[in-house]
PDB file of C-alpha atoms in Angstrom:
ATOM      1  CA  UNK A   1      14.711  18.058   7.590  1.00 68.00           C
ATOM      2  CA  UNK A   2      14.321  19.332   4.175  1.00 91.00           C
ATOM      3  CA  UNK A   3      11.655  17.580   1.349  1.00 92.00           C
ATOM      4  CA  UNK A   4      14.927  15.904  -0.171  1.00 93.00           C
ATOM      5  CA  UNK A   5      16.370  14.260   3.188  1.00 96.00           C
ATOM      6  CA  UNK A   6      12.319  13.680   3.821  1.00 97.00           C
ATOM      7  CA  UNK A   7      11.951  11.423   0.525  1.00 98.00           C
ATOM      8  CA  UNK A   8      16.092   9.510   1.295  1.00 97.00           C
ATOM      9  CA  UNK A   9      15.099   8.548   4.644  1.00 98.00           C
ATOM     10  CA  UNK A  10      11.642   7.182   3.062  1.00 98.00           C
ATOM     11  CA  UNK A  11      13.564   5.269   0.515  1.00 98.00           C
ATOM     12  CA  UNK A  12      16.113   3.744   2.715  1.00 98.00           C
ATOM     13  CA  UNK A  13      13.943   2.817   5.774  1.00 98.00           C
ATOM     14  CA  UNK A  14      11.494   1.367   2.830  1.00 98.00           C
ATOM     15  CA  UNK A  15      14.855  -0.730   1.575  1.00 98.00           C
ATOM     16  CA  UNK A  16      15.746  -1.594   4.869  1.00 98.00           C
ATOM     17  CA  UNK A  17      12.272  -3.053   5.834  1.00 98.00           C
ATOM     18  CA  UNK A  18      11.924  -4.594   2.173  1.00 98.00           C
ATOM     19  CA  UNK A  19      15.782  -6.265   2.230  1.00 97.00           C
ATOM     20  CA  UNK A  20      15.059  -7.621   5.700  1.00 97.00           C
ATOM     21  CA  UNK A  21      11.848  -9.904   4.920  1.00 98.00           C
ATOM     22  CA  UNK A  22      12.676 -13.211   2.804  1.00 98.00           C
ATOM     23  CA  UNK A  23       9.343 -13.256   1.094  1.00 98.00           C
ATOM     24  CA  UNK A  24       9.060  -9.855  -0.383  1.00 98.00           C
ATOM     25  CA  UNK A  25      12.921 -10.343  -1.914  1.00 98.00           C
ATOM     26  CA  UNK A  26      11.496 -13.613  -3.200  1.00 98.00           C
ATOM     27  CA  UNK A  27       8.825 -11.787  -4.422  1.00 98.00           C
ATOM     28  CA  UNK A  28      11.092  -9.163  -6.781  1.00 97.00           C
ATOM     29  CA  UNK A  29      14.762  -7.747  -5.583  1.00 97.00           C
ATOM     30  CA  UNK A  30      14.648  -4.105  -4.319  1.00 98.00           C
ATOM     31  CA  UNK A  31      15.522  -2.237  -7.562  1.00 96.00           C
ATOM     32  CA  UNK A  32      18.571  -1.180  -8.135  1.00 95.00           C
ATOM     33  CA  UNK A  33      18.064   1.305 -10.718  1.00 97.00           C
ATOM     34  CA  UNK A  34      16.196   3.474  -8.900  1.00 98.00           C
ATOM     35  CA  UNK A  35      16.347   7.155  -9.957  1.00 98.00           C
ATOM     36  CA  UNK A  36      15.000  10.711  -8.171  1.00 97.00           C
ATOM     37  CA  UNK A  37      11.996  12.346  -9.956  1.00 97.00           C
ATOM     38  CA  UNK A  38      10.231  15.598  -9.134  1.00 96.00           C
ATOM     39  CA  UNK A  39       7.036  15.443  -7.397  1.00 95.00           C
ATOM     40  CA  UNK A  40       4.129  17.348  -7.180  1.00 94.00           C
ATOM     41  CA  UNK A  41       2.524  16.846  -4.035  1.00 96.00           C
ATOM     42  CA  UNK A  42      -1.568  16.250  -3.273  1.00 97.00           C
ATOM     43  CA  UNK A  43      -3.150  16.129  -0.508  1.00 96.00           C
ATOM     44  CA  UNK A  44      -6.409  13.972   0.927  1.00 95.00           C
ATOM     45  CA  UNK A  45      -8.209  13.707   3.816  1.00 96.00           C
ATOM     46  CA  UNK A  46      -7.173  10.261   3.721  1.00 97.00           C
ATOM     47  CA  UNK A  47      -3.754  11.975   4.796  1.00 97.00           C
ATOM     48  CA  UNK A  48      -5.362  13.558   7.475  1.00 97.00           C
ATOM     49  CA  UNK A  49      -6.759  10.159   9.332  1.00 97.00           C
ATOM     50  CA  UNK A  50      -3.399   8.413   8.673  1.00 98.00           C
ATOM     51  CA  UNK A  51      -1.476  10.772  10.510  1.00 97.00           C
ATOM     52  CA  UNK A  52      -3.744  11.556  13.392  1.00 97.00           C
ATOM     53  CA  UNK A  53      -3.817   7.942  13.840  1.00 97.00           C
ATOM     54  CA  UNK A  54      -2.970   7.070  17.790  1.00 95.00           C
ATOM     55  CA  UNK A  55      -2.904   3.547  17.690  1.00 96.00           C
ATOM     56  CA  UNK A  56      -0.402   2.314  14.716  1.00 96.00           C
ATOM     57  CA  UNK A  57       2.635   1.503  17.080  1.00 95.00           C
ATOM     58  CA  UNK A  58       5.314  -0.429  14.646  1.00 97.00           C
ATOM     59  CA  UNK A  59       7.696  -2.667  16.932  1.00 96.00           C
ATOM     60  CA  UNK A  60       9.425  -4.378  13.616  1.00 97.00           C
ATOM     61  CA  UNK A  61       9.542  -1.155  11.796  1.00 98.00           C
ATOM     62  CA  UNK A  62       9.419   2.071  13.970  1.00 98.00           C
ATOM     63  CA  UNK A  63      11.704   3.643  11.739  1.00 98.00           C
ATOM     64  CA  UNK A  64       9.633   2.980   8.084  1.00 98.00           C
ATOM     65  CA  UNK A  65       6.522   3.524   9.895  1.00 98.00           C
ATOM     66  CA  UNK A  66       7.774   7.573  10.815  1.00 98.00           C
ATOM     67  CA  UNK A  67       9.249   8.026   7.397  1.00 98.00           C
ATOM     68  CA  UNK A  68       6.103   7.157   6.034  1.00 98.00           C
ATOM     69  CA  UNK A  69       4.391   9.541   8.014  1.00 98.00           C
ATOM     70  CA  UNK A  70       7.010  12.112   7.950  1.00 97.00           C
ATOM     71  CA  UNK A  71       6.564  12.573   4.063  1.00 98.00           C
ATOM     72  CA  UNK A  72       2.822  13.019   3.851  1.00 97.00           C
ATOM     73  CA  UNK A  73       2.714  16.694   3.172  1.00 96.00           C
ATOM     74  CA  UNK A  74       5.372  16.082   0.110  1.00 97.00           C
ATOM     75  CA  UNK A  75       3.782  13.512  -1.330  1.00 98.00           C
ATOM     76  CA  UNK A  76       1.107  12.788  -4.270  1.00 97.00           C
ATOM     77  CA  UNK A  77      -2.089  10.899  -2.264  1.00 98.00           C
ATOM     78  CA  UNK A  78      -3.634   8.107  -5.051  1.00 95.00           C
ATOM     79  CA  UNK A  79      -7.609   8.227  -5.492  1.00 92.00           C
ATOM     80  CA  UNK A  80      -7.323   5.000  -7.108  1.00 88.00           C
ATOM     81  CA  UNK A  81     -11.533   4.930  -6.954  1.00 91.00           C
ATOM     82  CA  UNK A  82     -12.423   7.905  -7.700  1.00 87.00           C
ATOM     83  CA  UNK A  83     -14.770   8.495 -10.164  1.00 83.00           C
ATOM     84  CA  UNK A  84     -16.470   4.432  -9.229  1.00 86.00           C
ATOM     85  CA  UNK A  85     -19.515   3.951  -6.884  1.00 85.00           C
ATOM     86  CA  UNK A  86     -16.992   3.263  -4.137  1.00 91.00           C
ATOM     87  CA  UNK A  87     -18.046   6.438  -2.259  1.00 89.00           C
ATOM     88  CA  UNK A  88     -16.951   8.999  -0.216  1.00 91.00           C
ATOM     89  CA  UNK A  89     -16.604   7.300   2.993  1.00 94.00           C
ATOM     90  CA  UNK A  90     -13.794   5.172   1.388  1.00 95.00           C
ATOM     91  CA  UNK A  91     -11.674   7.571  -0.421  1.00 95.00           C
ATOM     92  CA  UNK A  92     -11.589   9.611   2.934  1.00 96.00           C
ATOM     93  CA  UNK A  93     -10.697   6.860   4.694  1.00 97.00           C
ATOM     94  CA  UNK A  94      -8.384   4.470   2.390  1.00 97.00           C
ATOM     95  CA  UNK A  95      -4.888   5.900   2.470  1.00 97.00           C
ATOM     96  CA  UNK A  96      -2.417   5.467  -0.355  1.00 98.00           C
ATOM     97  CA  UNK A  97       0.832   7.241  -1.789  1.00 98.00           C
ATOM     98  CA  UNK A  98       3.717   5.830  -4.143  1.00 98.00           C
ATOM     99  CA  UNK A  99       6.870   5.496  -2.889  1.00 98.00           C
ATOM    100  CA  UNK A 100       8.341   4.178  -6.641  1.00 98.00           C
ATOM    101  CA  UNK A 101       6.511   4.817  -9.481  1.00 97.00           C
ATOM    102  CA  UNK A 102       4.424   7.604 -10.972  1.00 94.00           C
ATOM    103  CA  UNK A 103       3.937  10.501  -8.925  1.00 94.00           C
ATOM    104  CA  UNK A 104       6.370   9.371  -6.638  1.00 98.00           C
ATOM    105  CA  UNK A 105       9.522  10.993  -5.373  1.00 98.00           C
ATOM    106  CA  UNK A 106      10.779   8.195  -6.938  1.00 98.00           C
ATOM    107  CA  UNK A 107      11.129   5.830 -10.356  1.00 98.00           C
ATOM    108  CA  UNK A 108      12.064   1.803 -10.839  1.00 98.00           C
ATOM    109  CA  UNK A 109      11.773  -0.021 -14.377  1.00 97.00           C
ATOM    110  CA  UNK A 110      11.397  -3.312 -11.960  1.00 96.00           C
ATOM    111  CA  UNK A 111       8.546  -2.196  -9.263  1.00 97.00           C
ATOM    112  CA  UNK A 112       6.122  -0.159  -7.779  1.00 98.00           C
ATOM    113  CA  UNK A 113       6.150   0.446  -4.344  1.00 98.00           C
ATOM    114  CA  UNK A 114       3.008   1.995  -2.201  1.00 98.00           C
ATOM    115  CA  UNK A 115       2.298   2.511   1.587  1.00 98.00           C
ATOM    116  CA  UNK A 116      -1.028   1.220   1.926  1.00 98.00           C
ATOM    117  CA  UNK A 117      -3.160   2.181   5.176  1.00 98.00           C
ATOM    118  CA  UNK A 118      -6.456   1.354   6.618  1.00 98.00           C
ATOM    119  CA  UNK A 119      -8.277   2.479   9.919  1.00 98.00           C
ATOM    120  CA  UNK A 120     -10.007   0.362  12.254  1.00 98.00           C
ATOM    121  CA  UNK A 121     -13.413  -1.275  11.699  1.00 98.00           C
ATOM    122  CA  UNK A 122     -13.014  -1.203   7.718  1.00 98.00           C
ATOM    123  CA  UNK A 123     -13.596  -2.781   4.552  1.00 97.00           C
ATOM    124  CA  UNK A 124     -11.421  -2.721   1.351  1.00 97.00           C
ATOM    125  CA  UNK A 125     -13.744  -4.584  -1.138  1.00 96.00           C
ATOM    126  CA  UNK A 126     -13.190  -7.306  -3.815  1.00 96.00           C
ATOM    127  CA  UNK A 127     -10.845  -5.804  -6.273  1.00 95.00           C
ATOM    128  CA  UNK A 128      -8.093  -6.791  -8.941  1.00 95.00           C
ATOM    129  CA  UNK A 129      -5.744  -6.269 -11.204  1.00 96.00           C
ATOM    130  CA  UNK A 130      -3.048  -7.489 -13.607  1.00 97.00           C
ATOM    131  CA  UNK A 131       0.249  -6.669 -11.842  1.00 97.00           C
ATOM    132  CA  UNK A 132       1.134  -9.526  -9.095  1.00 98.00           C
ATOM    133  CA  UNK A 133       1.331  -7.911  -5.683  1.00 98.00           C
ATOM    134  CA  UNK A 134       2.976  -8.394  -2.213  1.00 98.00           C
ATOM    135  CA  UNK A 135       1.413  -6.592   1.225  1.00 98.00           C
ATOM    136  CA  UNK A 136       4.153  -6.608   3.945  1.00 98.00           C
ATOM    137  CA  UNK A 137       2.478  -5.571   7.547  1.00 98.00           C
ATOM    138  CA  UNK A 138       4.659  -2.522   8.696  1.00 98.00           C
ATOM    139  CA  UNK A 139       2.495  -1.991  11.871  1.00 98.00           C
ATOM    140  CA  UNK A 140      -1.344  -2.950  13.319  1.00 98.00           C
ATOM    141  CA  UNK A 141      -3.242  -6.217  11.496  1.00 98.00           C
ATOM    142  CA  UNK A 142      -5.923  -6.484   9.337  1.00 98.00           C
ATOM    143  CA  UNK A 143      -7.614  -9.472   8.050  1.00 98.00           C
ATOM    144  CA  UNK A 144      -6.589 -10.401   4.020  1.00 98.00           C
ATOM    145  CA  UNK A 145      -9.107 -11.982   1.917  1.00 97.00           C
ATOM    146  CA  UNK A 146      -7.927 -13.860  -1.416  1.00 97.00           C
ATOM    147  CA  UNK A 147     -10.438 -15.756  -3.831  1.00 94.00           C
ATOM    148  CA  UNK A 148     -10.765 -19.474  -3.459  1.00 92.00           C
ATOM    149  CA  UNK A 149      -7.795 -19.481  -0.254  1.00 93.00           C
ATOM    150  CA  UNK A 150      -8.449 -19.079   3.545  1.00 96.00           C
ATOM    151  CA  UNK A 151      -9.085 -15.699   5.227  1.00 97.00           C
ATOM    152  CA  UNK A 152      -5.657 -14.560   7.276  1.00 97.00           C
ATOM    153  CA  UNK A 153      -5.131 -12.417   9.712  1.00 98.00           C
ATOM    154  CA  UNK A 154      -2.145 -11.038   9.629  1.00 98.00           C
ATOM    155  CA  UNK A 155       0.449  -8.807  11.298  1.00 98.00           C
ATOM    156  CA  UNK A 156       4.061  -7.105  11.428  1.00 98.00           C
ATOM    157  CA  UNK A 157       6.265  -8.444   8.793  1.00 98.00           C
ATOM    158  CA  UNK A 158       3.751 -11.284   7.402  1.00 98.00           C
ATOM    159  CA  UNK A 159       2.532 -10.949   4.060  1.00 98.00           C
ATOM    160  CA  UNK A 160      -0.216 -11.794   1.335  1.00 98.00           C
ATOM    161  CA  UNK A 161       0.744 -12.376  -2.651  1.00 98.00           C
ATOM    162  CA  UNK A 162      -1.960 -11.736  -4.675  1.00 97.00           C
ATOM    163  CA  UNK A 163      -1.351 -13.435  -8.272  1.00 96.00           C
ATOM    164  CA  UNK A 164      -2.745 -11.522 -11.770  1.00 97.00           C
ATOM    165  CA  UNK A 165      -6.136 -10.867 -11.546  1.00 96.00           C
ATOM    166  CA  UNK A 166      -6.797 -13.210  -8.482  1.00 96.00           C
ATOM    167  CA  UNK A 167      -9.573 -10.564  -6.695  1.00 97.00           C
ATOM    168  CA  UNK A 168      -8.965 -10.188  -3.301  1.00 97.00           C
ATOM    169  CA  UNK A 169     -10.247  -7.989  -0.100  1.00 97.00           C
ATOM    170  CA  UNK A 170      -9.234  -6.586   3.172  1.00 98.00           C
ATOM    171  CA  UNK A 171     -10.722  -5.952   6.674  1.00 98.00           C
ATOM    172  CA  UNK A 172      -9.649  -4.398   9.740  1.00 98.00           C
ATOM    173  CA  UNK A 173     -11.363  -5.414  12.980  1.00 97.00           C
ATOM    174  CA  UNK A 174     -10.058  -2.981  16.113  1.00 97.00           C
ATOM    175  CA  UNK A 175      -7.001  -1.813  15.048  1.00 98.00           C
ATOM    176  CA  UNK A 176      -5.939  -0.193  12.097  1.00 98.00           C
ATOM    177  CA  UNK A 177      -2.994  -2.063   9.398  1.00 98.00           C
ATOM    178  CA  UNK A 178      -0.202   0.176   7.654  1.00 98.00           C
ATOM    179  CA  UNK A 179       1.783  -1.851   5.022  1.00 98.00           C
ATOM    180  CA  UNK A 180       4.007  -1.794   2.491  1.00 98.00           C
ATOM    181  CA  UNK A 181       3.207  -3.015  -1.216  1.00 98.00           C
ATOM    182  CA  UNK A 182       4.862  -4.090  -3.727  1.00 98.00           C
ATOM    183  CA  UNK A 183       4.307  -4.508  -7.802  1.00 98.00           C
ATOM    184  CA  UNK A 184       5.743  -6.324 -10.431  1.00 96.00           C
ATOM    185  CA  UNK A 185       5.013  -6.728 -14.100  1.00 91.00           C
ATOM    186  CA  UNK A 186       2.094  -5.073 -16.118  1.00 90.00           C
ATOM    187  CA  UNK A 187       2.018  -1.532 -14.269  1.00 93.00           C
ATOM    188  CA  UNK A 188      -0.187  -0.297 -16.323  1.00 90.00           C
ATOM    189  CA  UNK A 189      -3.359  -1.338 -15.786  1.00 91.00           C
ATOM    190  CA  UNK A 190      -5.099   0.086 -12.460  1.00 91.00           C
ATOM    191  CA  UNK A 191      -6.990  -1.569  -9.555  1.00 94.00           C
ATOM    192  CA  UNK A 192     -10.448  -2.409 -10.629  1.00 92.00           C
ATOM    193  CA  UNK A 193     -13.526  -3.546  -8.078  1.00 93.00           C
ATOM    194  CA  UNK A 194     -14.369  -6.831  -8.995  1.00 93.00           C
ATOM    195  CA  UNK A 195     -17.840  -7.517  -9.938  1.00 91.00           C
ATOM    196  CA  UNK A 196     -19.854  -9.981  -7.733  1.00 88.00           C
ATOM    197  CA  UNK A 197     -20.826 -12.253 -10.615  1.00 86.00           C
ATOM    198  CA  UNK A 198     -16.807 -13.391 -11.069  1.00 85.00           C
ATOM    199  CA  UNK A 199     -16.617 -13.891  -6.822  1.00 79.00           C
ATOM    200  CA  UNK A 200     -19.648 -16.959  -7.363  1.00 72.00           C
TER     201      UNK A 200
END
């Protein structure tokens, strides 16, 4: 398959998976003004665990859950930390590419849309941001964390909306969580850890 018919499939099995669950269309309509923009792919080692992964086993989505795998080596890996006291362990670990947006293969005015994966036994800490944000589960679970609401653990095709700002966290106990997320308004700004003195 060549890196065009790679980043189509991507796009349409995201769609398909995105169209199909009532709360991320509540959430923000999959764009339609999406346009095709050259990429320059980057690689991780974040990549590497993703795909060497064994135990992420999608029964809702099979077919999103290869796509996303089948475009890692054409695709711009985020290091949304680096340069913070997050540390090395995480940015190897934490795996994240754009699927709309910059440095994706593709562009919205409306959204931005990332894969978002973690591997068992680990811990995505207290962080916000302005844009409001939707996780969908595309395969494995993971505990999600939200300030001032109840822990929930969830799995394929639940999700977790995260208002502006509202810090939030995620864990994964013995299996990892691939998922699909979704932005809307104020892409701007980035992620930012949230300090402990706004989590009293």
């Amino acid at each position: 398959m060549d890196q065009d018919a790679v980043y189509q499939t991507l796009l349409h099995t995201s769609q398909d998976a995105y169209a199909g669950n009532a709360e991320m269309t509540g959430f923000t309509p999959f764009p339609d003004d999406i346009l095709r923009q050259a990429v320059t792919p980057f690689h991780s080692t974040c990549c590497d665990v993703f795909c060497e992964d064994k135990k992420l086993a999608s029964h809702k989505y099979p077919a999103l859950q290869d796509a996303i795998r089948a475009a890692s080596d054409a695709v711009h890996w985020r290091q949304t930390y680096k340069d913070t006291d997050i540390g090395d362990n995480f940015m190897d670990q934490f795996a994240c590419y754009c699927i709309i947006g910059e440095t994706a293969p593709f562009m919205s005015a409306s959204i931005r849309l990332f894969m978002v994966y973690m591997p068992p036994h680990f811990y995505y800490p207290w962080h916000h941001h302005p844009a409001e944000e939707i996780y969908m589960v595309v395969s494995g679970n993971g505990v999600f964390k939200r300030k001032d609401c109840p822990d929930e653990r969830l799995t394929e095709g639940e999700t977790s909306f995260h208002q502006s700002n509202q810090p939030h966290a995620m864990e994964t106990l013995d299996d990892p969580v691939l998922c699909l997320v979704a932005w809307r308004d104020d892409f701007e700004t980035p992620p930012v850890l949230t300090p402990p003195s706004e989590m009293s």
